Coordinates of C-alpha atoms and ligand atoms in Angstrom, one line a residue:
M180 CA -41.1 -19.1 -59.4
S181 CA -38.6 -18.1 -56.8
D182 CA -39.7 -15.8 -54.1
N183 CA -36.2 -14.7 -53.3
H184 CA -35.4 -13.1 -56.7
V185 CA -35.6 -9.6 -55.1
T186 CA -32.9 -10.3 -52.6
T187 CA -30.5 -12.2 -55.0
P188 CA -27.4 -10.0 -55.3
G189 CA -26.5 -8.8 -58.7
R190 CA -28.5 -6.0 -60.2
I191 CA -29.1 -3.7 -57.2
R192 CA -26.2 -3.2 -55.0
P193 CA -26.4 -0.3 -52.5
R194 CA -22.7 -0.9 -51.6
R195 CA -21.6 0.5 -55.0
L196 CA -22.1 4.0 -53.6
R197 CA -20.2 3.3 -50.4
A198 CA -16.9 2.2 -52.1
T199 CA -14.8 5.3 -51.7
Q200 CA -14.7 8.4 -49.5
A201 CA -15.4 10.5 -52.6
L202 CA -18.5 8.5 -53.5
R203 CA -19.7 8.5 -49.9
D204 CA -19.3 12.3 -49.8
L205 CA -21.0 12.6 -53.2
V206 CA -24.2 11.0 -51.9
A207 CA -24.1 12.1 -48.3
E208 CA -27.5 13.5 -47.2
T209 CA -26.5 15.3 -44.1
H210 CA -23.9 18.0 -43.6
V211 CA -23.0 19.8 -40.3
R212 CA -21.8 23.3 -40.9
A213 CA -19.9 25.6 -38.6
E214 CA -22.6 28.3 -39.1
Q215 CA -25.2 25.9 -37.6
L216 CA -23.3 25.5 -34.3
I217 CA -23.9 27.6 -31.2
M218 CA -21.4 27.6 -28.4
P219 CA -22.7 28.0 -24.9
H220 CA -20.7 30.1 -22.3
F221 CA -20.9 30.5 -18.5
V222 CA -20.0 34.0 -17.6
L223 CA -18.6 35.0 -14.2
P224 CA -19.6 38.4 -12.6
T225 CA -16.0 39.6 -12.9
Q226 CA -13.8 41.0 -15.7
Q227 CA -11.1 38.4 -14.9
G228 CA -11.4 34.8 -14.1
D229 CA -11.2 31.4 -15.7
E230 CA -12.6 28.6 -13.6
P231 CA -12.5 25.1 -15.1
I232 CA -15.8 23.2 -14.7
P233 CA -14.9 19.8 -13.2
S234 CA -17.9 17.9 -14.6
M235 CA -17.4 19.4 -18.0
P236 CA -13.8 18.7 -19.1
G237 CA -12.4 21.3 -21.5
L238 CA -14.8 24.1 -20.4
A239 CA -14.5 26.9 -17.9
R240 CA -16.5 29.7 -16.4
L241 CA -15.1 32.9 -17.8
G242 CA -14.8 36.5 -16.7
V243 CA -15.8 39.0 -19.3
D244 CA -12.3 39.7 -20.6
N245 CA -11.6 36.0 -21.1
L246 CA -15.0 35.5 -22.7
V247 CA -14.2 38.1 -25.3
R248 CA -10.8 36.5 -26.0
T249 CA -12.3 33.1 -26.3
V250 CA -15.2 34.2 -28.6
E251 CA -12.6 35.9 -30.8
S252 CA -10.7 32.7 -31.3
D253 CA -13.9 30.8 -31.8
L254 CA -15.0 33.2 -34.5
S255 CA -11.8 32.4 -36.4
L256 CA -12.9 28.8 -36.4
G257 CA -16.3 29.8 -37.8
I258 CA -18.4 29.8 -34.7
R259 CA -20.6 32.9 -35.1
S260 CA -23.2 32.4 -32.4
V261 CA -22.9 32.2 -28.7
L262 CA -25.5 31.4 -25.9
L263 CA -24.7 33.1 -22.7
F264 CA -25.5 32.0 -19.1
G265 CA -24.7 34.3 -16.3
T266 CA -23.8 33.7 -12.7
P267 CA -24.6 36.5 -10.2
E268 CA -22.2 38.1 -7.8
E269 CA -21.7 36.4 -4.4
G270 CA -24.7 37.0 -2.1
R271 CA -27.0 38.5 -4.7
K272 CA -29.4 35.7 -5.0
D273 CA -32.9 36.3 -3.6
A274 CA -36.4 34.8 -3.7
S275 CA -37.4 36.6 -6.9
G276 CA -34.0 36.5 -8.7
S277 CA -34.1 40.3 -8.9
C278 CA -30.6 40.7 -10.1
A279 CA -31.5 38.8 -13.3
S280 CA -32.7 42.0 -14.8
D281 CA -30.0 44.3 -13.5
P282 CA -28.8 46.4 -16.4
N283 CA -25.3 46.1 -15.0
G284 CA -25.6 42.4 -14.3
T285 CA -23.2 39.7 -15.5
V286 CA -25.0 38.9 -18.8
S287 CA -25.7 42.5 -19.7
R288 CA -22.1 43.5 -19.2
A289 CA -21.0 40.5 -21.3
I290 CA -23.4 41.4 -24.1
R291 CA -22.1 44.9 -24.2
A292 CA -18.5 43.8 -24.3
L293 CA -19.1 41.2 -27.1
K294 CA -21.3 43.4 -29.2
G295 CA -18.9 46.3 -28.7
R296 CA -16.0 44.2 -29.9
F297 CA -17.6 42.1 -32.7
G298 CA -20.8 43.9 -33.7
R299 CA -22.8 42.2 -36.3
D300 CA -20.2 39.5 -36.9
L301 CA -21.4 37.8 -33.8
I302 CA -24.9 36.6 -32.9
V303 CA -25.4 36.9 -29.1
I304 CA -28.2 34.7 -27.7
T305 CA -29.0 34.9 -24.0
D306 CA -30.6 32.3 -21.8
V307 CA -33.6 33.8 -20.0
C308 CA -34.4 32.0 -16.8
L309 CA -34.3 32.8 -13.1
C310 CA -32.8 29.6 -11.6
A311 CA -29.2 30.9 -11.5
Y312 CA -30.5 34.1 -9.7
T313 CA -33.0 32.8 -7.2
D314 CA -31.9 31.6 -3.7
H315 CA -34.2 28.5 -4.0
G316 CA -32.9 27.6 -7.5
H317 CA -36.3 27.3 -9.2
C318 CA -37.0 28.9 -12.5
G319 CA -39.7 31.3 -11.2
I320 CA -41.3 32.7 -8.1
V321 CA -42.1 30.0 -5.5
E322 CA -45.5 30.3 -3.8
G323 CA -46.6 27.6 -1.4
G324 CA -44.0 25.1 -2.6
R325 CA -45.0 25.6 -6.3
V326 CA -43.7 27.9 -8.9
D327 CA -46.2 30.6 -9.6
N328 CA -46.5 30.8 -13.3
D329 CA -48.1 34.2 -13.9
R330 CA -46.1 36.1 -11.2
S331 CA -42.9 34.8 -12.9
L332 CA -43.8 36.2 -16.3
G333 CA -43.1 39.8 -15.5
L334 CA -39.7 38.9 -14.1
L335 CA -38.8 36.9 -17.2
A336 CA -39.9 39.7 -19.5
A337 CA -37.8 42.2 -17.5
M338 CA -34.8 39.9 -17.8
A339 CA -35.3 39.6 -21.6
T340 CA -35.7 43.4 -22.1
A341 CA -32.6 44.0 -20.0
H342 CA -30.6 41.7 -22.3
A343 CA -32.2 43.4 -25.4
D344 CA -31.3 46.8 -24.1
A345 CA -27.7 45.6 -23.7
G346 CA -27.6 44.5 -27.3
A347 CA -28.6 40.9 -27.4
D348 CA -29.7 39.7 -30.8
I349 CA -31.8 36.8 -29.6
V350 CA -33.3 35.9 -26.2
A351 CA -33.9 32.3 -25.3
P352 CA -36.4 31.7 -22.5
S353 CA -35.7 28.3 -20.8
D354 CA -38.1 28.4 -17.8
M355 CA -41.1 26.6 -19.3
M356 CA -43.7 28.9 -17.8
D357 CA -46.9 29.0 -19.8
G358 CA -47.3 32.2 -21.8
R359 CA -43.8 33.5 -21.4
V360 CA -43.1 33.8 -25.1
A361 CA -46.1 36.2 -25.5
A362 CA -45.2 38.1 -22.3
I363 CA -41.6 38.5 -23.6
R364 CA -42.7 39.5 -27.1
D365 CA -45.1 42.1 -25.8
A366 CA -42.4 43.5 -23.4
L367 CA -39.8 43.7 -26.1
D368 CA -42.2 45.4 -28.6
A369 CA -43.4 47.9 -25.9
R370 CA -39.7 48.8 -25.4
G371 CA -39.1 49.3 -29.1
Q372 CA -37.1 46.1 -29.3
S373 CA -39.1 44.5 -32.0
D374 CA -36.0 43.4 -33.9
V375 CA -34.8 41.2 -31.1
A376 CA -35.8 37.6 -31.8
I377 CA -37.1 34.9 -29.5
L378 CA -35.6 31.4 -29.6
S379 CA -38.0 29.5 -27.4
Y380 CA -37.0 26.4 -25.4
A381 CA -40.4 25.2 -26.5
V382 CA -39.9 21.6 -25.8
K383 CA -37.8 21.2 -22.7
Y384 CA -37.9 17.9 -20.7
A385 CA -37.3 17.4 -17.0
S386 CA -34.0 15.6 -17.6
A387 CA -31.2 14.0 -15.6
Y388 CA -28.9 15.1 -18.4
Y389 CA -28.8 18.7 -17.0
G390 CA -26.6 17.6 -14.0
P391 CA -23.2 19.0 -15.0
F392 CA -24.9 22.3 -16.2
R393 CA -26.4 22.9 -12.7
D394 CA -22.9 22.6 -11.2
A395 CA -21.5 25.0 -13.8
A396 CA -24.3 27.5 -13.4
D397 CA -24.9 26.9 -9.7
S398 CA -28.6 26.6 -10.5
A399 CA -29.8 23.3 -8.9
P400 CA -33.2 23.6 -7.1
Q401 CA -32.6 23.7 -3.4
H402 CA -35.9 21.7 -2.8
G403 CA -37.9 19.5 -5.0
D404 CA -37.3 19.2 -8.7
R405 CA -38.5 20.8 -12.0
R406 CA -41.2 18.3 -12.9
G407 CA -43.9 20.8 -12.1
Y408 CA -42.9 22.9 -15.1
Q409 CA -40.5 21.0 -17.4
M410 CA -41.9 18.2 -19.6
D411 CA -42.4 14.6 -18.8
P412 CA -39.9 12.5 -20.8
R413 CA -42.8 10.0 -21.6
N414 CA -44.6 12.6 -23.7
A415 CA -44.2 13.4 -27.4
N416 CA -47.7 14.7 -28.4
E417 CA -47.3 17.3 -25.7
A418 CA -44.2 18.5 -27.5
I419 CA -46.3 19.3 -30.5
R420 CA -48.7 21.2 -28.4
E421 CA -45.9 23.2 -26.8
A422 CA -44.3 23.9 -30.2
R423 CA -47.6 25.1 -31.7
L424 CA -48.3 27.3 -28.6
D425 CA -44.9 29.0 -28.7
E426 CA -45.2 29.6 -32.4
S427 CA -48.6 31.2 -32.0
E428 CA -47.2 33.4 -29.2
G429 CA -44.6 34.8 -31.5
A430 CA -41.5 32.6 -31.2
D431 CA -39.1 33.1 -34.1
M432 CA -37.3 29.8 -33.5
L433 CA -38.0 26.6 -31.5
M434 CA -35.8 24.3 -29.5
V435 CA -35.9 20.7 -28.4
K436 CA -33.9 19.9 -25.3
P437 CA -32.1 17.5 -24.6
A438 CA -31.2 16.2 -28.1
L439 CA -30.0 12.7 -28.2
A440 CA -32.7 10.9 -26.2
Y441 CA -35.3 13.0 -28.0
L442 CA -34.4 12.6 -31.7
D443 CA -38.0 11.4 -32.4
V444 CA -39.3 14.6 -30.9
I445 CA -36.9 16.7 -33.0
R446 CA -38.3 14.9 -36.1
R447 CA -41.9 15.4 -35.1
V448 CA -41.5 19.1 -34.3
R449 CA -39.6 19.5 -37.6
E450 CA -42.7 18.1 -39.4
T451 CA -45.1 20.3 -37.4
S452 CA -43.5 23.7 -37.7
T453 CA -41.6 25.5 -40.4
L454 CA -39.7 27.7 -37.9
P455 CA -36.0 27.2 -37.6
L456 CA -35.4 24.4 -35.1
A457 CA -32.6 24.1 -32.6
A458 CA -31.4 21.0 -30.8
Y459 CA -29.7 21.5 -27.5
N460 CA -26.9 18.9 -27.1
V461 CA -26.9 19.3 -23.3
S462 CA -24.3 19.2 -20.6
G463 CA -24.8 15.5 -19.6
E464 CA -24.6 14.4 -23.2
Y465 CA -21.3 16.2 -23.5
S466 CA -19.9 15.0 -20.2
A467 CA -20.8 11.4 -20.9
V468 CA -18.9 11.5 -24.1
K469 CA -15.9 13.2 -22.5
A470 CA -15.8 10.7 -19.6
A471 CA -15.9 7.7 -21.9
A472 CA -13.3 9.2 -24.2
E473 CA -10.9 10.0 -21.3
R474 CA -11.0 6.3 -20.4
G475 CA -10.3 5.3 -23.9
W476 CA -13.6 3.6 -24.1
L477 CA -15.0 5.6 -27.0
D478 CA -13.4 7.4 -30.0
E479 CA -14.3 11.0 -29.3
A480 CA -14.0 12.3 -32.8
G481 CA -16.2 9.6 -34.2
I482 CA -18.8 9.9 -31.4
V483 CA -19.1 13.7 -31.7
R484 CA -19.4 13.5 -35.4
E485 CA -22.1 10.8 -35.3
N486 CA -24.0 12.6 -32.5
L487 CA -24.0 16.0 -34.3
Q488 CA -25.0 14.3 -37.6
A489 CA -27.8 12.5 -35.9
M490 CA -29.3 15.8 -34.6
V491 CA -29.1 17.4 -38.0
R492 CA -30.4 14.3 -39.7
A493 CA -33.4 14.2 -37.3
G494 CA -34.3 17.7 -38.4
A495 CA -32.4 20.3 -36.4
D496 CA -31.3 23.4 -38.3
L497 CA -29.2 24.7 -35.4
V498 CA -27.2 22.7 -32.8
I499 CA -26.3 24.2 -29.4
T500 CA -23.3 22.1 -28.4
Y501 CA -20.4 22.3 -26.0
H502 CA -18.4 20.3 -28.5
A503 CA -18.5 23.1 -31.1
R504 CA -15.0 24.5 -30.5
E505 CA -13.2 21.1 -30.5
A506 CA -15.2 19.7 -33.3
L507 CA -14.0 22.6 -35.6
Q508 CA -10.5 23.0 -34.2
R509 CA -9.7 19.3 -34.5
R510 CA -11.6 18.9 -37.8
W511 CA -14.0 16.2 -36.5
L512 CA -16.8 17.2 -38.9
Ligands
LIG1519 C1 -32.0 27.0 -17.1 C2 -31.3 26.0 -18.0 C3 -30.9 24.7 -17.8 C4 -30.2 24.3 -19.0 C5 -30.3 25.4 -19.9 N1 -31.0 26.4 -19.3 C6 -30.9 23.9 -16.6 C7 -32.2 23.4 -16.1 O1 -33.3 23.6 -16.6 O2 -32.1 22.9 -14.9 C8 -29.5 23.0 -19.2 C9 -28.4 23.0 -20.2 C10 -27.5 21.9 -20.1 O3 -27.7 20.9 -19.4 O4 -26.5 21.9 -20.9 N2 -33.3 26.7 -16.9
LIG1520 ZN1 -34.2 27.7 -15.1

């Protein structure tokens, strides 16, 4: 009677299937495909322009012409989806972020240029949020030191319909106001834009990982922080409530953001909803990898591969990642 017979090596050896690359590939459970990747872009309010982003090595804010050129070369790598963030013209920010819904604003012009050039070969997703357009940097209208949820909804819906009118395929609200998916869906439908889909940033945490993005988009709050509307990192059950709510309001796809510190949340949302699920591999996650790789402290190819695989293994169908271009160009996947 030995109680160690189960662990005696001999009959069952998991290492058999790890012996060669071909065997490992044969039994691999997770595959990251180019079609799953979404490349974010920061768009300047000009035709020209290419401004490197210091805290995000390898990335730049692009004028519309350079954006079109870059997207064309990314398409040849297999990147068929982009997520656009706009920056308004100098001096155009105000308390209500009114230029966010300007039909000739940065994002609308970029959408028209991209869809005019690439048509149905390219999926154009736009971030819908006011923080890059308000002078106070919050994601909605501020009233008495607090973001007024319901007064912000109309502005978000107007921004979404402006993007839809310009030709966006998918709008992605990232503000975390309650009820914004319903408000945007109703506004799109009322405008005859019922084919435009909503990718909801359903589960978005108040995270320190957004730091580099706020430099790039010039969208840092001028007072306070976003904890009054973005989620508390301590909560996971709340993520399920948010995901269910947005699904019931008409979201076509859900997102968890950030990704790597929230793989448990990705898994739980995956098991709660059958909607396509996106993970946002955010700016701070990207910059941390870049900084360590520049110092020679980490092997960038290996880290990026492992991180992207982790998000997909956790349950993400789509991954929004600043690594998309390099990962494909340099064959890291
Ligand atoms: C706008 C928005 C943010 C990000 C996406 N949309 C910043 C924020 O909420 O402060 C972060 C993306 C990233 O860090 O890569 N609300
Ligand atoms: Zn915002």
